[in-house]
Amino acid sequence: MSRRRPVRRRRSVRRSKKQDEQLALLAGAVVAAGLVIAAVQWLLAHWWLLVLAAVVASVGGGCWLQQARQRAEWKRVRTQALRLRIAEIDALEHRAFEFCIRDLMRRDGCTAERIGGAGDDACDVRATDPAGRVWAIQCKHRRDGDRGPAVGVGVLQQVNGTARQVHGADIAVVLTNGRFSSKAIPWGREHRIHLVDRRVLGEWAAGSRPLWDLLDRIPPPRRPTALS
């Protein structure tokens, strides 16, 4: 009998702790519910604060949306107004030259991205024009312009191997602020690689016409344009 009494006491202690925890949880729930009810009653008594908050949120959201639209419009206007002289292009470093070509394509209504760098598969700028045609453009910047080394057949061969097969291009382009070798010009024509030299680049960058209006043998549109 003397050995069983401590066991009963332990059980009663455990029950007491469990009951205390349950009571504490119940009290906490009652307090939380009371606070919620009090908050709801206060808000109902001051309903105009809810209306004011909704108005402020609506006005703030409208202002933010308007500013976002204005920023997008300003960016579009700046892009459309992009005009560059060939001397300005000569002064760029190669990476900036690639971004410049991307922005010129965007100016003419294309969606374009610069993907140049290691592993670019001979495509520095990939773009889709308003007619739905995909462009793969390899950029070759020459610090000395047409006095620098000519772009040769080797570059065109790299583009010919990846532009259509890897990038899904309808139009493959090699573009330079310099010049092309005498062998590269007929090779490009034979393999449907469009060559943009210093003269064509200067005319395009000046904003006279989009690039597809300055090149020969451009494929027909994939989809109707807004002007057709």
PDB file of C-alpha atoms in Angstrom:
ATOM      1  CA  MET A   1       0.000   0.000   0.000  1.00  0.00           C
ATOM      2  CA  SER A   2       2.791   2.403   0.779  1.00  0.00           C
ATOM      3  CA  ARG A   3       4.236   1.963  -2.721  1.00  0.00           C
ATOM      4  CA  ARG A   4       0.990   2.845  -4.565  1.00  0.00           C
ATOM      5  CA  ARG A   5       0.370   6.235  -2.913  1.00  0.00           C
ATOM      6  CA  PRO A   6       3.197   8.132  -4.691  1.00  0.00           C
ATOM      7  CA  VAL A   7       1.854   6.945  -8.046  1.00  0.00           C
ATOM      8  CA  ARG A   8      -1.565   8.430  -7.298  1.00  0.00           C
ATOM      9  CA  ARG A   9       0.011  11.723  -6.296  1.00  0.00           C
ATOM     10  CA  ARG A  10       1.993  11.925  -9.569  1.00  0.00           C
ATOM     11  CA  ARG A  11      -1.145  11.313 -11.570  1.00  0.00           C
ATOM     12  CA  SER A  12      -2.981  14.050  -9.748  1.00  0.00           C
ATOM     13  CA  VAL A  13      -0.083  16.456 -10.313  1.00  0.00           C
ATOM     14  CA  ARG A  14      -0.070  15.675 -14.025  1.00  0.00           C
ATOM     15  CA  ARG A  15      -3.817  16.179 -14.231  1.00  0.00           C
ATOM     16  CA  SER A  16      -3.518  19.488 -12.436  1.00  0.00           C
ATOM     17  CA  LYS A  17      -0.855  20.753 -14.884  1.00  0.00           C
ATOM     18  CA  LYS A  18      -2.909  19.669 -17.872  1.00  0.00           C
ATOM     19  CA  GLN A  19      -5.994  21.371 -16.502  1.00  0.00           C
ATOM     20  CA  ASP A  20      -4.007  24.558 -15.886  1.00  0.00           C
ATOM     21  CA  GLU A  21      -2.775  24.541 -19.490  1.00  0.00           C
ATOM     22  CA  GLN A  22      -6.288  24.010 -20.812  1.00  0.00           C
ATOM     23  CA  LEU A  23      -7.608  26.810 -18.647  1.00  0.00           C
ATOM     24  CA  ALA A  24      -4.813  29.108 -19.826  1.00  0.00           C
ATOM     25  CA  LEU A  25      -5.587  28.329 -23.469  1.00  0.00           C
ATOM     26  CA  LEU A  26      -9.279  28.889 -22.873  1.00  0.00           C
ATOM     27  CA  ALA A  27      -8.586  32.201 -21.163  1.00  0.00           C
ATOM     28  CA  GLY A  28      -6.342  33.269 -24.013  1.00  0.00           C
ATOM     29  CA  ALA A  29      -9.016  32.369 -26.551  1.00  0.00           C
ATOM     30  CA  VAL A  30     -11.619  34.317 -24.602  1.00  0.00           C
ATOM     31  CA  VAL A  31      -9.346  37.359 -24.415  1.00  0.00           C
ATOM     32  CA  ALA A  32      -8.549  37.152 -28.155  1.00  0.00           C
ATOM     33  CA  ALA A  33     -12.209  36.826 -29.025  1.00  0.00           C
ATOM     34  CA  GLY A  34     -12.992  39.787 -26.787  1.00  0.00           C
ATOM     35  CA  LEU A  35     -10.353  41.885 -28.518  1.00  0.00           C
ATOM     36  CA  VAL A  36     -11.692  40.937 -31.954  1.00  0.00           C
ATOM     37  CA  ILE A  37     -15.245  41.768 -30.941  1.00  0.00           C
ATOM     38  CA  ALA A  38     -14.113  45.071 -29.440  1.00  0.00           C
ATOM     39  CA  ALA A  39     -12.167  45.928 -32.614  1.00  0.00           C
ATOM     40  CA  VAL A  40     -15.150  45.097 -34.824  1.00  0.00           C
ATOM     41  CA  GLN A  41     -17.456  47.162 -32.646  1.00  0.00           C
ATOM     42  CA  TRP A  42     -15.017  50.063 -32.728  1.00  0.00           C
ATOM     43  CA  LEU A  43     -14.720  49.887 -36.510  1.00  0.00           C
ATOM     44  CA  LEU A  44     -18.494  49.737 -36.866  1.00  0.00           C
ATOM     45  CA  ALA A  45     -18.783  52.783 -34.650  1.00  0.00           C
ATOM     46  CA  HIS A  46     -16.090  54.539 -36.731  1.00  0.00           C
ATOM     47  CA  TRP A  47     -17.049  53.192 -40.168  1.00  0.00           C
ATOM     48  CA  TRP A  48     -15.948  56.400 -41.821  1.00  0.00           C
ATOM     49  CA  LEU A  49     -12.318  55.424 -41.107  1.00  0.00           C
ATOM     50  CA  LEU A  50     -12.787  52.334 -43.285  1.00  0.00           C
ATOM     51  CA  VAL A  51     -14.189  54.479 -46.055  1.00  0.00           C
ATOM     52  CA  LEU A  52     -11.292  56.935 -45.708  1.00  0.00           C
ATOM     53  CA  ALA A  53      -8.728  54.115 -45.802  1.00  0.00           C
ATOM     54  CA  ALA A  54     -10.348  52.677 -48.908  1.00  0.00           C
ATOM     55  CA  VAL A  55     -10.301  56.089 -50.595  1.00  0.00           C
ATOM     56  CA  VAL A  56      -6.655  56.659 -49.680  1.00  0.00           C
ATOM     57  CA  ALA A  57      -5.691  53.199 -50.966  1.00  0.00           C
ATOM     58  CA  SER A  58      -7.631  53.765 -54.170  1.00  0.00           C
ATOM     59  CA  VAL A  59      -6.056  57.170 -54.772  1.00  0.00           C
ATOM     60  CA  GLY A  60      -2.570  55.862 -53.946  1.00  0.00           C
ATOM     61  CA  GLY A  61      -2.999  52.864 -56.221  1.00  0.00           C
ATOM     62  CA  GLY A  62      -4.305  55.065 -59.015  1.00  0.00           C
ATOM     63  CA  CYS A  63      -1.345  57.440 -58.678  1.00  0.00           C
ATOM     64  CA  TRP A  64       1.113  54.552 -58.720  1.00  0.00           C
ATOM     65  CA  LEU A  65      -0.537  53.067 -61.806  1.00  0.00           C
ATOM     66  CA  GLN A  66      -0.520  56.447 -63.549  1.00  0.00           C
ATOM     67  CA  GLN A  67       3.152  56.966 -62.758  1.00  0.00           C
ATOM     68  CA  ALA A  68       3.973  53.477 -64.040  1.00  0.00           C
ATOM     69  CA  ARG A  69       2.157  54.227 -67.284  1.00  0.00           C
ATOM     70  CA  GLN A  70       3.953  57.544 -67.621  1.00  0.00           C
ATOM     71  CA  ARG A  71       7.347  55.895 -67.063  1.00  0.00           C
ATOM     72  CA  ALA A  72       6.540  53.303 -69.723  1.00  0.00           C
ATOM     73  CA  GLU A  73       5.416  56.016 -72.122  1.00  0.00           C
ATOM     74  CA  TRP A  74       8.510  58.126 -71.458  1.00  0.00           C
ATOM     75  CA  LYS A  75      10.706  55.075 -72.094  1.00  0.00           C
ATOM     76  CA  ARG A  76       8.863  54.375 -75.344  1.00  0.00           C
ATOM     77  CA  VAL A  77       9.260  57.980 -76.497  1.00  0.00           C
ATOM     78  CA  ARG A  78      12.977  57.995 -75.624  1.00  0.00           C
ATOM     79  CA  THR A  79      13.482  54.743 -77.495  1.00  0.00           C
ATOM     80  CA  GLN A  80      11.603  55.966 -80.557  1.00  0.00           C
ATOM     81  CA  ALA A  81      13.612  59.183 -80.540  1.00  0.00           C
ATOM     82  CA  LEU A  82      16.924  57.313 -80.529  1.00  0.00           C
ATOM     83  CA  ARG A  83      19.189  58.772 -83.193  1.00  0.00           C
ATOM     84  CA  LEU A  84      22.915  58.063 -83.376  1.00  0.00           C
ATOM     85  CA  ARG A  85      25.764  59.272 -85.528  1.00  0.00           C
ATOM     86  CA  ILE A  86      28.294  56.749 -86.698  1.00  0.00           C
ATOM     87  CA  ALA A  87      31.023  58.576 -84.765  1.00  0.00           C
ATOM     88  CA  GLU A  88      29.080  57.968 -81.556  1.00  0.00           C
ATOM     89  CA  ILE A  89      28.858  54.274 -82.392  1.00  0.00           C
ATOM     90  CA  ASP A  90      32.597  54.116 -83.065  1.00  0.00           C
ATOM     91  CA  ALA A  91      33.239  55.443 -79.556  1.00  0.00           C
ATOM     92  CA  LEU A  92      31.380  52.559 -77.884  1.00  0.00           C
ATOM     93  CA  GLU A  93      33.044  49.502 -76.442  1.00  0.00           C
ATOM     94  CA  HIS A  94      31.876  46.142 -77.750  1.00  0.00           C
ATOM     95  CA  ARG A  95      29.342  45.332 -75.028  1.00  0.00           C
ATOM     96  CA  ALA A  96      27.779  48.806 -75.253  1.00  0.00           C
ATOM     97  CA  PHE A  97      27.678  48.360 -79.027  1.00  0.00           C
ATOM     98  CA  GLU A  98      25.526  45.242 -78.581  1.00  0.00           C
ATOM     99  CA  PHE A  99      23.110  47.090 -76.288  1.00  0.00           C
ATOM    100  CA  CYS A 100      23.018  49.916 -78.832  1.00  0.00           C
ATOM    101  CA  ILE A 101      21.888  47.507 -81.568  1.00  0.00           C
ATOM    102  CA  ARG A 102      19.272  46.075 -79.226  1.00  0.00           C
ATOM    103  CA  ASP A 103      17.896  49.566 -78.550  1.00  0.00           C
ATOM    104  CA  LEU A 104      17.819  50.430 -82.244  1.00  0.00           C
ATOM    105  CA  MET A 105      15.736  47.324 -82.916  1.00  0.00           C
ATOM    106  CA  ARG A 106      13.396  48.286 -80.095  1.00  0.00           C
ATOM    107  CA  ARG A 107      13.141  51.792 -81.519  1.00  0.00           C
ATOM    108  CA  ASP A 108      11.721  50.316 -84.703  1.00  0.00           C
ATOM    109  CA  GLY A 109       9.032  48.383 -82.850  1.00  0.00           C
ATOM    110  CA  CYS A 110      10.801  45.073 -82.217  1.00  0.00           C
ATOM    111  CA  THR A 111      11.013  43.061 -79.048  1.00  0.00           C
ATOM    112  CA  ALA A 112      14.744  42.564 -78.602  1.00  0.00           C
ATOM    113  CA  GLU A 113      17.213  41.251 -76.070  1.00  0.00           C
ATOM    114  CA  ARG A 114      20.969  41.294 -75.834  1.00  0.00           C
ATOM    115  CA  ILE A 115      22.321  37.784 -75.303  1.00  0.00           C
ATOM    116  CA  GLY A 116      25.945  38.363 -76.283  1.00  0.00           C
ATOM    117  CA  GLY A 117      28.738  36.917 -74.212  1.00  0.00           C
ATOM    118  CA  ALA A 118      30.270  33.532 -73.553  1.00  0.00           C
ATOM    119  CA  GLY A 119      28.139  30.764 -75.034  1.00  0.00           C
ATOM    120  CA  ASP A 120      25.960  33.086 -77.117  1.00  0.00           C
ATOM    121  CA  ASP A 121      26.160  30.739 -80.139  1.00  0.00           C
ATOM    122  CA  ALA A 122      27.137  33.550 -82.517  1.00  0.00           C
ATOM    123  CA  CYS A 123      24.154  35.743 -81.677  1.00  0.00           C
ATOM    124  CA  ASP A 124      24.568  38.985 -79.737  1.00  0.00           C
ATOM    125  CA  VAL A 125      21.047  40.353 -80.244  1.00  0.00           C
ATOM    126  CA  ARG A 126      17.883  38.332 -80.838  1.00  0.00           C
ATOM    127  CA  ALA A 127      14.792  40.253 -81.910  1.00  0.00           C
ATOM    128  CA  THR A 128      11.292  39.775 -83.255  1.00  0.00           C
ATOM    129  CA  ASP A 129      10.076  42.491 -85.618  1.00  0.00           C
ATOM    130  CA  PRO A 130       6.467  43.749 -85.957  1.00  0.00           C
ATOM    131  CA  ALA A 131       5.928  41.282 -88.808  1.00  0.00           C
ATOM    132  CA  GLY A 132       6.778  38.344 -86.527  1.00  0.00           C
ATOM    133  CA  ARG A 133      10.148  37.564 -88.094  1.00  0.00           C
ATOM    134  CA  VAL A 134      12.950  36.465 -85.774  1.00  0.00           C
ATOM    135  CA  TRP A 135      16.344  38.143 -86.182  1.00  0.00           C
ATOM    136  CA  ALA A 136      19.680  36.733 -85.001  1.00  0.00           C
ATOM    137  CA  ILE A 137      22.289  39.502 -85.115  1.00  0.00           C
ATOM    138  CA  GLN A 138      26.005  39.004 -84.605  1.00  0.00           C
ATOM    139  CA  CYS A 139      27.752  42.291 -83.785  1.00  0.00           C
ATOM    140  CA  LYS A 140      31.355  43.065 -84.660  1.00  0.00           C
ATOM    141  CA  HIS A 141      32.574  46.412 -83.353  1.00  0.00           C
ATOM    142  CA  ARG A 142      35.705  47.977 -84.770  1.00  0.00           C
ATOM    143  CA  ARG A 143      37.323  50.747 -82.744  1.00  0.00           C
ATOM    144  CA  ASP A 144      38.895  52.165 -85.910  1.00  0.00           C
ATOM    145  CA  GLY A 145      35.734  51.849 -87.995  1.00  0.00           C
ATOM    146  CA  ASP A 146      36.344  50.878 -91.618  1.00  0.00           C
ATOM    147  CA  ARG A 147      40.087  51.299 -91.046  1.00  0.00           C
ATOM    148  CA  GLY A 148      40.039  48.306 -88.710  1.00  0.00           C
ATOM    149  CA  PRO A 149      40.283  44.643 -89.748  1.00  0.00           C
ATOM    150  CA  ALA A 150      37.568  43.426 -92.117  1.00  0.00           C
ATOM    151  CA  VAL A 151      34.979  40.909 -90.927  1.00  0.00           C
ATOM    152  CA  GLY A 152      35.744  37.673 -92.725  1.00  0.00           C
ATOM    153  CA  VAL A 153      34.041  34.500 -93.864  1.00  0.00           C
ATOM    154  CA  GLY A 154      34.817  32.708 -90.583  1.00  0.00           C
ATOM    155  CA  VAL A 155      32.362  34.885 -88.653  1.00  0.00           C
ATOM    156  CA  LEU A 156      29.675  34.296 -91.268  1.00  0.00           C
ATOM    157  CA  GLN A 157      30.214  30.542 -91.094  1.00  0.00           C
ATOM    158  CA  GLN A 158      29.632  30.586 -87.338  1.00  0.00           C
ATOM    159  CA  VAL A 159      26.398  32.524 -87.780  1.00  0.00           C
ATOM    160  CA  ASN A 160      25.278  30.235 -90.585  1.00  0.00           C
ATOM    161  CA  GLY A 161      25.667  27.252 -88.269  1.00  0.00           C
ATOM    162  CA  THR A 162      23.595  28.617 -85.387  1.00  0.00           C
ATOM    163  CA  ALA A 163      21.250  31.426 -86.448  1.00  0.00           C
ATOM    164  CA  ARG A 164      18.480  29.222 -87.797  1.00  0.00           C
ATOM    165  CA  GLN A 165      19.309  25.942 -86.083  1.00  0.00           C
ATOM    166  CA  VAL A 166      19.833  27.283 -82.539  1.00  0.00           C
ATOM    167  CA  HIS A 167      18.072  30.659 -82.442  1.00  0.00           C
ATOM    168  CA  GLY A 168      15.193  29.901 -84.811  1.00  0.00           C
ATOM    169  CA  ALA A 169      15.978  32.952 -86.909  1.00  0.00           C
ATOM    170  CA  ASP A 170      14.189  33.924 -90.101  1.00  0.00           C
ATOM    171  CA  ILE A 171      16.848  36.547 -90.731  1.00  0.00           C
ATOM    172  CA  ALA A 172      20.541  36.044 -89.939  1.00  0.00           C
ATOM    173  CA  VAL A 173      22.622  39.226 -89.759  1.00  0.00           C
ATOM    174  CA  VAL A 174      26.266  40.070 -89.257  1.00  0.00           C
ATOM    175  CA  LEU A 175      26.571  43.739 -88.367  1.00  0.00           C
ATOM    176  CA  THR A 176      29.646  45.918 -88.043  1.00  0.00           C
ATOM    177  CA  ASN A 177      30.655  49.550 -87.869  1.00  0.00           C
ATOM    178  CA  GLY A 178      33.577  48.528 -90.069  1.00  0.00           C
ATOM    179  CA  ARG A 179      33.710  46.589 -93.331  1.00  0.00           C
ATOM    180  CA  PHE A 180      33.534  43.065 -94.728  1.00  0.00           C
ATOM    181  CA  SER A 181      36.223  41.222 -96.641  1.00  0.00           C
ATOM    182  CA  SER A 182      35.844  40.759-100.387  1.00  0.00           C
ATOM    183  CA  LYS A 183      35.185  37.042 -99.891  1.00  0.00           C
ATOM    184  CA  ALA A 184      32.624  37.550 -97.137  1.00  0.00           C
ATOM    185  CA  ILE A 185      30.207  39.553 -99.310  1.00  0.00           C
ATOM    186  CA  PRO A 186      29.476  36.853-101.940  1.00  0.00           C
ATOM    187  CA  TRP A 187      29.609  34.117 -99.269  1.00  0.00           C
ATOM    188  CA  GLY A 188      26.951  35.891 -97.251  1.00  0.00           C
ATOM    189  CA  ARG A 189      24.740  36.368-100.303  1.00  0.00           C
ATOM    190  CA  GLU A 190      25.040  32.688-101.208  1.00  0.00           C
ATOM    191  CA  HIS A 191      24.140  31.499 -97.690  1.00  0.00           C
ATOM    192  CA  ARG A 192      21.431  34.095 -96.971  1.00  0.00           C
ATOM    193  CA  ILE A 193      23.454  35.944 -94.342  1.00  0.00           C
ATOM    194  CA  HIS A 194      22.579  39.642 -94.409  1.00  0.00           C
ATOM    195  CA  LEU A 195      25.577  41.940 -94.048  1.00  0.00           C
ATOM    196  CA  VAL A 196      25.220  45.359 -92.429  1.00  0.00           C
ATOM    197  CA  ASP A 197      28.349  47.418 -92.981  1.00  0.00           C
ATOM    198  CA  ARG A 198      29.307  50.884 -91.819  1.00  0.00           C
ATOM    199  CA  ARG A 199      27.262  52.695 -94.472  1.00  0.00           C
ATOM    200  CA  VAL A 200      24.033  50.782 -93.826  1.00  0.00           C
ATOM    201  CA  LEU A 201      24.525  50.955 -90.056  1.00  0.00           C
ATOM    202  CA  GLY A 202      25.000  54.723 -90.206  1.00  0.00           C
ATOM    203  CA  GLU A 203      21.834  55.195 -92.251  1.00  0.00           C
ATOM    204  CA  TRP A 204      19.833  52.933 -89.945  1.00  0.00           C
ATOM    205  CA  ALA A 205      21.138  54.499 -86.706  1.00  0.00           C
ATOM    206  CA  ALA A 206      20.270  57.967 -88.028  1.00  0.00           C
ATOM    207  CA  GLY A 207      16.635  56.915 -87.929  1.00  0.00           C
ATOM    208  CA  SER A 208      15.729  57.162 -91.577  1.00  0.00           C
ATOM    209  CA  ARG A 209      14.152  53.715 -91.967  1.00  0.00           C
ATOM    210  CA  PRO A 210      13.980  50.405 -90.070  1.00  0.00           C
ATOM    211  CA  LEU A 211      16.670  47.888 -90.828  1.00  0.00           C
ATOM    212  CA  TRP A 212      14.416  45.585 -92.860  1.00  0.00           C
ATOM    213  CA  ASP A 213      13.770  48.423 -95.310  1.00  0.00           C
ATOM    214  CA  LEU A 214      17.505  48.800 -95.900  1.00  0.00           C
ATOM    215  CA  LEU A 215      18.239  45.157 -96.690  1.00  0.00           C
ATOM    216  CA  ASP A 216      17.483  43.059 -99.764  1.00  0.00           C
ATOM    217  CA  ARG A 217      15.794  39.671 -99.920  1.00  0.00           C
ATOM    218  CA  ILE A 218      14.028  39.934 -96.563  1.00  0.00           C
ATOM    219  CA  PRO A 219      11.544  37.080 -95.973  1.00  0.00           C
ATOM    220  CA  PRO A 220       7.827  37.935 -96.086  1.00  0.00           C
ATOM    221  CA  PRO A 221       6.010  38.771 -92.840  1.00  0.00           C
ATOM    222  CA  ARG A 222       4.890  35.961 -90.559  1.00  0.00           C
ATOM    223  CA  ARG A 223       1.854  37.982 -89.491  1.00  0.00           C
ATOM    224  CA  PRO A 224       0.058  41.115 -90.742  1.00  0.00           C
ATOM    225  CA  THR A 225       1.485  44.419 -89.573  1.00  0.00           C
ATOM    226  CA  ALA A 226      -0.439  47.492 -88.451  1.00  0.00           C
ATOM    227  CA  LEU A 227       0.384  49.165 -91.765  1.00  0.00           C
ATOM    228  CA  SER A 228      -0.814  46.339 -93.982  1.00  0.00           C
TER     229      SER A 228
END
